[in-house]
Structures are given as C-alpha cells and as structure tokens.
Tab-separated table of C-alpha atoms in Angstrom:
chain	number	residue	atom	x	y	z
A	29	LEU	CA	-5.376	29.577	8.588
A	30	CYS	CA	-7.620	26.588	8.001
A	31	ARG	CA	-8.827	23.892	10.412
A	32	VAL	CA	-9.039	20.348	9.013
A	33	GLY	CA	-10.400	17.396	10.973
A	34	VAL	CA	-9.409	13.781	10.334
A	35	HIS	CA	-12.012	11.561	12.020
A	36	ILE	CA	-11.323	7.865	12.634
A	37	ALA	CA	-13.888	5.410	14.036
A	38	ASP	CA	-13.354	5.002	17.791
A	39	VAL	CA	-13.165	1.208	17.828
A	40	SER	CA	-11.528	1.247	21.267
A	41	HIS	CA	-14.800	2.593	22.724
A	42	TYR	CA	-16.514	-0.700	21.825
A	43	VAL	CA	-13.659	-3.219	21.956
A	44	GLN	CA	-12.539	-3.254	25.578
A	45	GLU	CA	-8.954	-4.240	26.353
A	46	ASN	CA	-8.543	-7.973	27.192
A	47	SER	CA	-12.210	-8.744	26.464
A	48	PRO	CA	-12.970	-11.954	24.468
A	49	LEU	CA	-13.676	-9.731	21.440
A	50	ASP	CA	-10.328	-7.970	21.878
A	51	ARG	CA	-8.401	-11.243	22.213
A	52	GLU	CA	-9.996	-12.589	19.027
A	53	ALA	CA	-9.249	-9.360	17.129
A	54	GLN	CA	-5.637	-9.464	18.330
A	55	LYS	CA	-5.302	-13.065	17.142
A	56	ARG	CA	-6.632	-12.156	13.683
A	57	ALA	CA	-4.619	-8.882	13.614
A	58	THR	CA	-5.943	-7.811	10.211
A	59	SER	CA	-8.904	-8.146	7.883
A	60	VAL	CA	-8.241	-10.237	4.783
A	61	TYR	CA	-9.622	-8.951	1.481
A	62	LEU	CA	-10.155	-11.771	-1.003
A	63	VAL	CA	-11.746	-11.170	-4.388
A	64	ASP	CA	-15.129	-12.676	-3.474
A	65	ARG	CA	-15.258	-12.092	0.300
A	66	VAL	CA	-13.777	-10.318	3.296
A	67	ILE	CA	-12.583	-12.164	6.384
A	68	PRO	CA	-12.973	-9.340	8.916
A	69	MET	CA	-10.885	-8.694	12.014
A	70	LEU	CA	-14.022	-7.536	13.833
A	71	PRO	CA	-17.631	-8.782	13.621
A	72	ALA	CA	-19.678	-7.300	10.763
A	73	ARG	CA	-22.070	-5.659	13.258
A	74	LEU	CA	-19.163	-3.498	14.416
A	75	SER	CA	-17.116	-3.077	11.243
A	76	GLU	CA	-20.005	-2.464	8.843
A	77	GLN	CA	-22.532	-0.750	11.105
A	78	ILE	CA	-21.668	0.587	14.586
A	79	CYS	CA	-18.117	1.743	13.697
A	80	SER	CA	-18.860	2.802	10.127
A	81	LEU	CA	-19.001	6.597	9.843
A	82	ASN	CA	-22.297	6.632	7.949
A	83	PRO	CA	-24.016	9.917	7.044
A	84	GLY	CA	-26.973	11.185	9.047
A	85	VAL	CA	-26.178	9.311	12.284
A	86	ASP	CA	-24.060	10.019	15.350
A	87	ARG	CA	-20.849	7.994	15.485
A	88	MET	CA	-18.034	7.754	18.030
A	89	ALA	CA	-14.703	8.910	16.598
A	90	TYR	CA	-11.124	9.669	17.563
A	91	SER	CA	-10.333	12.932	15.804
A	92	ILE	CA	-7.220	14.915	14.972
A	93	PHE	CA	-7.744	18.604	14.229
A	94	PHE	CA	-4.999	20.323	12.239
A	95	THR	CA	-4.568	24.070	11.941
A	96	LEU	CA	-2.877	24.533	8.564
A	97	THR	CA	-1.231	27.560	6.987
A	98	PRO	CA	-1.872	28.297	3.273
A	99	GLU	CA	1.438	26.431	2.624
A	100	ALA	CA	0.013	23.310	4.365
A	101	GLU	CA	2.344	23.682	7.349
A	102	VAL	CA	0.860	22.318	10.571
A	103	ARG	CA	0.672	25.306	12.911
A	104	ASN	CA	-1.179	23.417	15.628
A	105	TYR	CA	-2.954	20.081	16.241
A	106	GLU	CA	-5.304	18.564	18.827
A	107	PHE	CA	-6.530	15.052	19.634
A	108	HIS	CA	-10.099	14.564	20.873
A	109	LYS	CA	-12.592	11.772	21.382
A	110	THR	CA	-15.621	13.055	19.480
A	111	VAL	CA	-19.122	12.267	18.263
A	112	ILE	CA	-19.442	13.119	14.586
A	113	HIS	CA	-22.579	13.470	12.481
A	114	SER	CA	-21.550	13.144	8.841
A	115	LYS	CA	-23.531	15.255	6.372
A	116	ARG	CA	-22.555	13.533	3.143
A	117	ARG	CA	-20.870	10.335	2.024
A	118	PHE	CA	-18.770	10.683	-1.132
A	119	THR	CA	-17.360	7.932	-3.287
A	120	TYR	CA	-13.917	8.592	-4.739
A	121	GLU	CA	-15.595	8.905	-8.140
A	122	ASP	CA	-18.024	11.528	-6.772
A	123	VAL	CA	-15.168	13.704	-5.504
A	124	GLU	CA	-13.199	13.261	-8.729
A	125	GLU	CA	-16.156	14.402	-10.807
A	126	ILE	CA	-16.882	17.446	-8.600
A	127	LEU	CA	-13.235	18.548	-8.727
A	128	HIS	CA	-13.059	17.938	-12.480
A	129	LYS	CA	-16.295	19.779	-13.328
A	130	GLY	CA	-15.850	22.523	-10.741
A	131	GLU	CA	-19.401	22.131	-9.440
A	132	GLY	CA	-21.244	20.046	-6.863
A	133	ASP	CA	-21.685	19.560	-3.111
A	134	TYR	CA	-18.999	21.122	-0.901
A	135	LEU	CA	-16.969	22.220	-3.936
A	136	GLN	CA	-14.936	24.902	-2.103
A	137	GLU	CA	-14.055	22.571	0.776
A	138	LEU	CA	-13.001	19.788	-1.620
A	139	GLN	CA	-10.923	22.197	-3.715
A	140	LEU	CA	-9.167	23.440	-0.573
A	141	LEU	CA	-8.429	19.895	0.620
A	142	ASP	CA	-7.207	18.983	-2.863
A	143	ARG	CA	-4.818	21.953	-2.877
A	144	TYR	CA	-3.488	21.051	0.571
A	145	SER	CA	-3.014	17.390	-0.389
A	146	THR	CA	-1.053	18.399	-3.507
A	147	ILE	CA	1.291	20.581	-1.421
A	148	LEU	CA	1.727	17.807	1.180
A	149	ARG	CA	2.497	15.234	-1.520
A	150	GLU	CA	5.052	17.459	-3.287
A	151	LYS	CA	6.784	18.199	0.025
A	152	ARG	CA	6.844	14.469	0.856
A	153	PHE	CA	8.566	13.727	-2.447
A	154	ARG	CA	11.072	16.529	-1.928
A	155	ASP	CA	11.906	15.062	1.468
A	156	GLY	CA	12.649	11.645	-0.042
A	157	GLY	CA	9.278	9.899	-0.275
A	158	LEU	CA	8.724	7.456	-3.144
A	159	ASP	CA	5.701	7.175	-5.432
A	160	PHE	CA	4.844	3.721	-6.752
A	161	GLU	CA	2.268	3.241	-9.488
A	162	THR	CA	1.483	-0.472	-9.297
A	163	GLU	CA	-1.143	-2.135	-11.481
A	164	GLU	CA	-4.136	-3.502	-9.581
A	165	VAL	CA	-7.301	-5.147	-10.847
A	166	ARG	CA	-10.840	-5.654	-9.628
A	167	PHE	CA	-13.426	-8.164	-10.800
A	168	LYS	CA	-17.084	-8.185	-11.731
A	169	LEU	CA	-18.371	-11.516	-10.416
A	170	GLY	CA	-21.386	-13.647	-11.339
A	171	LYS	CA	-23.867	-15.283	-8.944
A	172	GLU	CA	-21.569	-18.265	-8.374
A	173	GLY	CA	-18.508	-16.085	-7.840
A	174	GLU	CA	-17.253	-16.637	-11.386
A	175	PRO	CA	-15.279	-13.716	-12.890
A	176	LEU	CA	-17.280	-12.011	-15.645
A	177	GLU	CA	-14.969	-9.062	-16.177
A	178	VAL	CA	-11.466	-7.954	-15.179
A	179	ILE	CA	-11.059	-4.203	-14.722
A	180	LYS	CA	-7.787	-2.391	-14.080
A	181	LYS	CA	-8.106	-0.068	-11.091
A	182	GLU	CA	-7.520	3.588	-11.823
A	183	ARG	CA	-5.749	5.635	-9.155
A	184	LEU	CA	-7.677	8.877	-8.968
A	185	GLY	CA	-6.686	12.272	-7.610
A	186	SER	CA	-9.343	11.765	-4.919
A	187	HIS	CA	-7.480	8.640	-3.735
A	188	ARG	CA	-4.327	10.729	-3.365
A	189	LEU	CA	-6.263	13.443	-1.530
A	190	ILE	CA	-7.402	11.049	1.210
A	191	GLU	CA	-4.025	9.276	1.246
A	192	GLU	CA	-2.105	12.457	2.105
A	193	PHE	CA	-4.329	13.322	5.070
A	194	MET	CA	-4.134	9.733	6.347
A	195	LEU	CA	-0.336	9.902	6.108
A	196	LEU	CA	-0.325	13.263	7.877
A	197	ALA	CA	-2.459	11.871	10.732
A	198	ASN	CA	-0.334	8.725	11.122
A	199	ARG	CA	2.857	10.746	11.037
A	200	LYS	CA	1.660	13.357	13.533
A	201	VAL	CA	0.452	10.716	16.027
A	202	ALA	CA	3.828	8.914	15.863
A	203	LYS	CA	5.795	12.132	16.302
A	204	HIS	CA	3.580	13.329	19.155
A	205	LEU	CA	3.852	10.023	21.044
A	206	THR	CA	7.635	9.969	20.530
A	207	LYS	CA	8.367	13.565	21.504
A	208	THR	CA	5.907	13.693	24.404
A	209	PHE	CA	6.120	10.230	25.946
A	210	ARG	CA	9.433	8.668	24.916
A	211	GLU	CA	12.134	11.286	24.521
A	212	ASN	CA	13.492	13.231	27.502
A	213	ARG	CA	11.678	11.037	30.014
A	214	LYS	CA	13.203	9.041	32.853
A	215	THR	CA	10.856	6.178	32.038
A	216	PRO	CA	10.007	6.182	28.294
A	217	LEU	CA	6.567	4.778	27.467
A	218	PRO	CA	6.096	2.128	24.757
A	219	VAL	CA	5.143	3.334	21.264
A	220	LEU	CA	4.279	1.062	18.358
A	221	TYR	CA	5.855	2.157	15.060
A	222	ARG	CA	5.432	1.218	11.428
A	223	VAL	CA	9.013	1.198	10.123
A	224	HIS	CA	10.634	0.612	6.769
A	225	GLY	CA	14.371	0.046	6.399
A	226	SER	CA	16.586	1.030	3.479
A	227	PRO	CA	16.815	-1.377	0.496
A	228	GLN	CA	18.934	-4.528	0.690
A	229	GLU	CA	22.370	-4.081	-0.919
A	230	GLU	CA	22.433	-7.150	-3.183
A	231	LYS	CA	18.944	-6.365	-4.481
A	232	VAL	CA	19.869	-2.751	-5.216
A	233	VAL	CA	22.816	-3.943	-7.315
A	234	MET	CA	20.525	-6.380	-9.146
A	235	VAL	CA	18.028	-3.603	-9.971
A	236	ALA	CA	20.814	-1.221	-11.071
A	237	ASN	CA	22.269	-3.859	-13.416
A	238	PHE	CA	18.846	-4.792	-14.750
A	239	VAL	CA	17.685	-1.256	-15.580
A	240	LYS	CA	21.080	-0.435	-17.125
A	241	ARG	CA	20.486	-3.140	-19.726
A	242	LEU	CA	17.119	-1.559	-20.451
A	243	GLY	CA	18.799	1.816	-21.011
A	244	TYR	CA	18.067	3.448	-17.643
A	245	ASP	CA	20.320	4.540	-14.812
A	246	LEU	CA	20.047	4.006	-11.060
A	247	LYS	CA	22.697	5.966	-9.185
A	248	ILE	CA	24.194	4.057	-6.274
A	249	ASN	CA	26.994	5.087	-3.924
A	250	ARG	CA	29.701	2.617	-2.991
A	251	SER	CA	31.611	3.276	0.204
A	252	LYS	CA	33.421	1.443	2.981
A	253	GLU	CA	30.089	1.127	4.776
A	254	GLY	CA	28.631	-0.674	1.752
A	255	ILE	CA	26.273	0.166	-1.094
A	256	ILE	CA	23.835	3.003	-0.481
A	257	VAL	CA	20.980	4.119	-2.700
A	258	SER	CA	19.163	7.328	-1.843
A	259	ALA	CA	15.412	7.624	-2.057
A	260	GLN	CA	16.028	10.503	-4.470
A	261	SER	CA	17.898	8.160	-6.859
A	262	LEU	CA	15.069	5.623	-6.762
A	263	ARG	CA	12.562	8.402	-7.347
A	264	GLN	CA	14.537	9.641	-10.366
A	265	LEU	CA	14.538	6.099	-11.783
A	266	LEU	CA	10.772	5.797	-11.350
A	267	GLN	CA	10.359	9.147	-13.107
A	268	GLN	CA	12.595	7.972	-15.984
A	269	VAL	CA	10.377	4.961	-16.696
A	270	LYS	CA	7.033	6.728	-16.140
A	271	GLY	CA	4.749	6.180	-19.121
A	272	THR	CA	7.039	3.601	-20.759
A	273	ASN	CA	6.334	-0.073	-21.477
A	274	VAL	CA	8.577	-1.112	-18.586
A	275	GLU	CA	7.085	1.223	-15.941
A	276	PHE	CA	5.130	-1.525	-14.145
A	277	LEU	CA	8.099	-3.903	-14.293
A	278	VAL	CA	10.656	-1.447	-12.885
A	279	SER	CA	8.187	-0.295	-10.192
A	280	GLU	CA	7.701	-3.898	-9.093
A	281	LEU	CA	11.458	-4.540	-9.083
A	282	VAL	CA	12.090	-1.455	-6.957
A	283	LEU	CA	9.332	-2.578	-4.579
A	284	ARG	CA	10.905	-6.042	-4.293
A	285	CYS	CA	14.327	-4.613	-3.479
A	286	MET	CA	12.836	-2.800	-0.523
A	287	SER	CA	12.895	-4.112	3.007
A	288	LYS	CA	9.490	-5.195	4.295
A	289	ALA	CA	7.632	-2.582	6.325
A	290	VAL	CA	6.979	-3.987	9.808
A	291	TYR	CA	5.534	-3.128	13.209
A	292	THR	CA	8.035	-2.679	16.029
A	293	GLY	CA	8.659	-0.770	19.235
A	294	ASP	CA	12.029	0.481	17.919
A	295	ASN	CA	11.844	3.500	15.651
A	296	ILE	CA	14.161	3.545	12.616
A	297	GLY	CA	11.906	5.730	10.447
A	298	HIS	CA	10.097	4.938	7.206
A	299	TYR	CA	12.398	4.917	4.161
A	300	GLY	CA	9.700	4.619	1.488
A	301	LEU	CA	7.640	7.519	2.814
A	302	GLY	CA	10.634	9.589	3.874
A	303	PHE	CA	9.287	10.019	7.428
A	304	GLU	CA	11.317	10.035	10.632
A	305	HIS	CA	8.257	9.043	12.694
A	306	TYR	CA	5.390	6.897	11.432
A	307	THR	CA	2.715	4.615	12.848
A	308	HIS	CA	-0.735	3.301	11.916
A	309	PHE	CA	-3.679	5.162	13.466
A	310	THR	CA	-6.233	5.502	10.676
A	311	SER	CA	-7.676	1.968	10.214
A	312	PRO	CA	-8.584	0.423	13.599
A	313	ILE	CA	-11.545	-1.438	12.044
A	314	ARG	CA	-9.246	-3.593	9.929
A	315	ARG	CA	-5.807	-3.444	11.637
A	316	TYR	CA	-5.095	-4.279	15.267
A	317	PRO	CA	-1.952	-2.081	15.606
A	318	ASP	CA	-4.139	0.979	14.924
A	319	LEU	CA	-6.457	-0.061	17.754
A	320	LEU	CA	-3.497	-0.389	20.120
A	321	ILE	CA	-2.204	3.049	19.094
A	322	HIS	CA	-5.652	4.543	19.833
A	323	ARG	CA	-5.487	3.069	23.336
A	324	MET	CA	-1.913	4.237	23.905
A	325	LEU	CA	-2.653	7.801	22.770
A	326	PHE	CA	-5.787	8.082	24.903
A	327	GLU	CA	-4.227	6.555	28.024
A	328	TYR	CA	-1.019	8.593	27.768
A	329	GLU	CA	-2.847	11.874	27.144
A	330	ARG	CA	-5.242	11.311	30.054
A	331	MET	CA	-2.305	10.431	32.319
A	332	ARG	CA	-0.451	13.590	31.250
A	333	LYS	CA	-3.461	15.882	31.821
A	334	LYS	CA	-3.998	14.425	35.302
A	335	ARG	CA	-0.232	14.569	35.955
A	336	ARG	CA	-0.078	10.958	36.966
A	337	LYS	CA	2.731	8.430	36.516
A	338	MET	CA	2.284	4.998	35.015
A	339	SER	CA	2.771	2.118	37.408
A	340	GLU	CA	5.559	-0.361	36.720
A	341	THR	CA	2.962	-3.129	36.470
A	342	ARG	CA	0.988	-1.284	33.790
A	343	LEU	CA	4.180	-0.343	31.953
A	344	GLY	CA	5.206	-4.012	31.845
A	345	GLU	CA	1.754	-5.045	30.602
A	346	LEU	CA	1.853	-2.491	27.792
A	347	GLU	CA	5.369	-3.453	26.732
A	348	THR	CA	4.448	-7.161	26.645
A	349	THR	CA	1.223	-6.463	24.747
A	350	MET	CA	3.020	-4.313	22.205
A	351	GLN	CA	5.707	-6.927	21.525
A	352	ARG	CA	3.042	-9.608	21.090
A	353	VAL	CA	0.946	-7.398	18.795
A	354	CYS	CA	3.982	-6.578	16.629
A	355	GLN	CA	4.907	-10.238	16.223
A	356	ILE	CA	1.366	-11.440	15.465
A	357	SER	CA	0.567	-8.496	13.169
A	358	ASN	CA	3.744	-8.934	11.106
A	359	GLU	CA	2.986	-12.636	10.654
A	360	ARG	CA	-0.718	-12.145	9.856
A	361	GLU	CA	-0.028	-9.284	7.466
A	362	LYS	CA	2.287	-11.494	5.444
A	363	SER	CA	-0.246	-14.352	5.370
A	364	ALA	CA	-3.057	-11.976	4.392
A	365	ALA	CA	-1.009	-10.467	1.522
A	366	GLU	CA	-0.221	-13.952	0.188
A	367	ALA	CA	-3.883	-15.014	0.406
A	368	GLU	CA	-5.015	-11.832	-1.358
A	369	ARG	CA	-2.455	-12.348	-4.156
A	370	GLU	CA	-3.508	-15.979	-4.627
A	371	SER	CA	-7.172	-14.976	-4.668
A	372	ILE	CA	-6.535	-12.443	-7.447
A	373	LYS	CA	-4.386	-14.873	-9.432
A	374	LEU	CA	-7.059	-17.592	-9.182
A	375	LYS	CA	-9.798	-15.300	-10.502
A	376	GLN	CA	-7.543	-14.046	-13.301
A	377	VAL	CA	-6.774	-17.609	-14.374
A	378	GLU	CA	-10.455	-18.603	-14.103
A	379	TYR	CA	-11.333	-15.654	-16.323
A	380	MET	CA	-8.710	-16.579	-18.901
A	381	ALA	CA	-9.907	-20.220	-18.942
A	382	ASN	CA	-13.052	-18.937	-20.676
A	383	HIS	CA	-11.019	-17.057	-23.282
A	384	VAL	CA	-8.801	-19.788	-24.719
A	385	GLY	CA	-8.098	-19.057	-28.378
A	386	LYS	CA	-8.526	-15.307	-28.046
A	387	SER	CA	-5.739	-12.823	-28.758
A	388	TYR	CA	-4.612	-9.906	-26.601
A	389	ALA	CA	-2.019	-7.139	-26.593
A	390	GLY	CA	0.846	-7.741	-24.201
A	391	ILE	CA	4.245	-6.531	-23.060
A	392	ILE	CA	7.220	-8.845	-22.555
A	393	SER	CA	7.853	-8.735	-18.815
A	394	GLY	CA	10.570	-11.358	-18.438
A	395	ALA	CA	12.868	-13.682	-20.358
A	396	THR	CA	14.466	-16.984	-19.377
A	397	ASP	CA	16.176	-19.889	-21.120
A	398	TYR	CA	12.811	-21.674	-21.350
A	399	GLY	CA	10.668	-18.850	-22.761
A	400	ILE	CA	9.304	-15.365	-22.243
A	401	TYR	CA	6.763	-13.964	-19.820
A	402	VAL	CA	4.137	-11.669	-21.295
A	403	ARG	CA	1.887	-9.385	-19.258
A	404	MET	CA	-1.463	-8.859	-20.940
A	405	VAL	CA	-2.126	-5.123	-20.928
A	406	ASP	CA	-5.898	-5.241	-20.353
A	407	PHE	CA	-5.802	-7.631	-17.388
A	408	ALA	CA	-2.401	-7.034	-15.722
A	409	ILE	CA	-1.841	-10.807	-15.693
A	410	GLU	CA	1.193	-12.740	-16.847
A	411	GLY	CA	1.367	-15.833	-18.976
A	412	MET	CA	4.286	-17.681	-20.538
A	413	VAL	CA	5.262	-18.299	-24.141
A	414	HIS	CA	7.359	-21.460	-23.863
A	415	MET	CA	10.404	-21.865	-26.055
A	416	ARG	CA	8.704	-24.825	-27.779
A	417	ASN	CA	5.916	-22.492	-28.954
A	418	LEU	CA	8.316	-20.030	-30.602
A	419	THR	CA	8.217	-21.837	-33.958
A	420	ASP	CA	9.443	-19.136	-36.367
A	421	ASP	CA	13.095	-19.598	-35.355
A	422	TYR	CA	15.447	-21.265	-32.887
A	423	TYR	CA	15.815	-18.839	-29.997
A	424	GLU	CA	18.612	-18.582	-27.455
A	425	TYR	CA	18.573	-16.720	-24.172
A	426	ASP	CA	20.950	-13.743	-23.943
A	427	GLU	CA	21.608	-13.221	-20.243
A	428	LYS	CA	23.371	-9.865	-20.775
A	429	THR	CA	20.282	-8.198	-22.281
A	430	TYR	CA	17.518	-10.336	-20.690
A	431	SER	CA	16.212	-11.236	-24.135
A	432	LEU	CA	15.756	-14.121	-26.563
A	433	ILE	CA	17.520	-13.900	-29.931
A	434	GLY	CA	16.594	-15.916	-33.026
A	435	LYS	CA	19.604	-17.740	-34.519
A	436	ARG	CA	18.626	-17.383	-38.163
A	437	ARG	CA	16.642	-14.161	-38.384
A	438	LYS	CA	18.326	-12.457	-35.412
A	439	ARG	CA	14.935	-11.328	-34.138
A	440	ARG	CA	15.188	-10.102	-30.570
A	441	LEU	CA	12.424	-10.594	-28.002
A	442	GLN	CA	13.241	-7.938	-25.407
A	443	ILE	CA	11.712	-6.961	-22.069
A	444	GLY	CA	9.347	-4.017	-22.597
A	445	GLN	CA	8.566	-4.988	-26.192
A	446	ARG	CA	4.909	-4.947	-27.266
A	447	VAL	CA	3.589	-8.205	-28.703
A	448	THR	CA	0.273	-9.913	-29.450
A	449	VAL	CA	-0.387	-13.258	-27.798
A	450	LYS	CA	-3.104	-15.881	-27.979
A	451	ILE	CA	-4.360	-17.884	-24.982
A	452	ASN	CA	-3.230	-21.436	-25.746
A	453	ASN	CA	-3.989	-23.329	-22.548
A	454	VAL	CA	-4.967	-22.603	-18.936
A	455	ASP	CA	-4.280	-24.795	-15.909
A	456	ILE	CA	-6.458	-23.550	-13.039
A	457	HIS	CA	-4.907	-25.897	-10.455
A	458	ARG	CA	-1.346	-24.779	-11.242
A	459	ARG	CA	-2.464	-21.149	-11.839
A	460	THR	CA	-0.624	-21.061	-15.165
A	461	ILE	CA	-1.478	-19.573	-18.538
A	462	ASP	CA	0.278	-20.865	-21.666
A	463	LEU	CA	0.491	-18.395	-24.521
A	464	VAL	CA	1.555	-18.481	-28.137
A	465	MET	CA	2.891	-15.401	-29.832
A	466	GLU	CA	1.235	-14.106	-32.967
A	467	LEU	CA	4.059	-13.275	-35.328
A	468	GLU	CA	3.908	-10.283	-37.654
C-alpha cells in the first residue's frame, strides 16, 4: 500500500466567513486570467505569497491523505488541517524531463505517482469519462504588452498526472460529504456540487449529421424518451478523429453540444467526467466554491467528531449562502470565460496585424455561402477567405457536404482540407482576419 497526500492551501484559515475580504471574494467568485494580466479573486498578498505553497517555508494547508493499493484503488482516506513544508517546487517541464530521462530529484516518487495517475485515468475512461484535446495558445509579450510570439500549449504527461489527483480529491470530497452528511440523515446538510448534464438532443443530432458527412460515425440511440448518446459513443468518436485534420474541429463541436457544467446544491453527477459525485475543492485561491467547500467539510467534520447537531439557524444560513454562491459563481464563471476568450482573440489579431502579406499553412475549419474559414495551424486562430477572394473559379456552397465546389473545375474546398493562406487584411476593432488562398 502507498500513502499519497494532496495538499491544498488553507485559504479559509485567513479569509474569515462574512468578513469584508470574504464578501469581496464572494462577489468576484473567480480569478480572471487575461493574456497580459490576472484579475485575482483574492489580494496578491494572499494569493501569491501567504497561501502559495512555496518550498522551504511552513504553509497552512487542507490535506487529503489517500491509502492506495497497487491498482490505485482507494483503501482509505483522511482529511486534516495541516502545516506543510515543501522540499522542492517542480515545474511541469521539470517533472516531464525527469520522467522521460529516468533520472533526477524524487524520481521513484514521481514514477509511482505517474503510474497511479495512468491507472486512474484509464479507469475514468472505462467508466465513461471523456478526454478532450483542445488547442490552446500562450503569448510572449513585449514591454508594452504587444504580442511578439504565439506558442501552442503542449499538454504534457505531467499535466495529466496532477489532473488525475486533483480529480480524485474533488471526487472523494463530494462523495464523502454526500454519504456522510446528506444521505440517511433526518436533516440533510447542504453540499455544493459541480454538475454536468448529458448533451442536448438537438445538438447531438447536429454533431452526428456533421461528422457523418466527414466520414465518421456517432452512435445515438432513439427511444420514446428521446435521443440518448452515451459517453462511450462520444469517446469512440473522439478516438476516431484523433490525429486527423478535423480532430480540433470535432472536439470543439462535441464540447459545444455539451450542457454547461454548473454549481448547484442538487447532485445529478458529472457526465463529462463520468462521476456520480463531484465538487471543487482544489483551487480555493482562485474559485470561491472551493473555499465554501473547505468550510463545509471542516465544520461538518468537527460537528460529527463532537457529536453535535447543527442549529436550524445555522442550517438556514448555510443553505442561503450556498444558493447565493452557486448563482454568483455560475454568472461570474461565464463572464470570466468570455473575457479570457476575447483577450486571447485580441492578442492573436494584434499579432497577425504585423504579419500582413505572409503565408501560413492552414486547415479548412468551416464553410458557408459567403466563404471558408481557415484555422492557421501554427497559431490556432481562424481567419476567413471570402467568396470574392476565391478568384480561380465561381464557387457554390454545398450544404450536404459543408464544402464549396467550383462550377467550372469542380474543385472542392472541404472541411479538414489542408491549404496555404496569406494574411490579406486585419481589422483589430472587429477582431477579424481576411485571408486569401494560395492556389496550387
């Protein structure tokens, strides 16, 4: 057996319930990560210093200790408020290099954690969890915040290693709170969940029709209850397109057909992860729901150990707080995601404005009756080749195959096709990039 500790900064030790700092954090609900700055949920003194688990210093933490079998089954677990003294800070790249070379600090421990995370991930997929490989970019900025370079983020094995243990901690906290403090109790206590419903019917049909025209198959079941798509079917589709020119496009379409994950006090499970119980516990520095879960877990556990009952007044306060936190957090999360997307798009367009006239490899990512969208491979950014700029023929849109077909030469411009495009014009205010296609 092996004992693994997951240590999360104990933000609740410093941010007292209903204090001015707490009320401000609740109002913000989440940190916002723009390309050139972070708008933090908590003051920098807390988020970057006091609550940051830096090496060589004592730090307050809320820890979960797992006792794992060689097959990564959780034999036992414990929750404790702790003081940790980290010996070494690793970057993801550090861990990746140590695992790849087979030498370096804490090699045996990292290899063991890597093996456990692989088993946990494979089990999650077998149980219905999905694996999305979306394209993300980061920027190298100049002194004035101007984008000097666009770099596609690489998802490393070390990212997956940490991800699996974070998922395990979140899942175990949710299950523990549910089984211990909600089920089989005369007065169930509030628990905040992160839930994810099954995909919307009309969007599933749209995806199935779309991928069929690209030569792929999404199995859906039609019954009296409606249209049902299993997580296994979606996973098989994602595996079919893995490594192809349309992988990013199909992954994005599948993501869009999903319901939005939300915070709520009613547990319906998490479809995308394949979990019956799930919450957010592992990021209280940047997400308010995690902070609330820390407080709930600590208060409930202390009450249980002292064999006390919760007063009706306190129960009502917690229920009201949880409902308010869910509403605010869902709203702020949506706003933050939109701001982050716009920030990335702006920097991508600013970067391209300095590269007008240059040519790049691209993949056709969409087709309409007014042109084709092309995603430039190196930058994961889309531009449009307008119909008026397709001068080698007169093209018509074929709705059945999502492609443009030349009337005279019968050339087909199909989604997933590789092309070379030149930056023709950039409008920073409208966030648009006009392209022309370089014909063979």
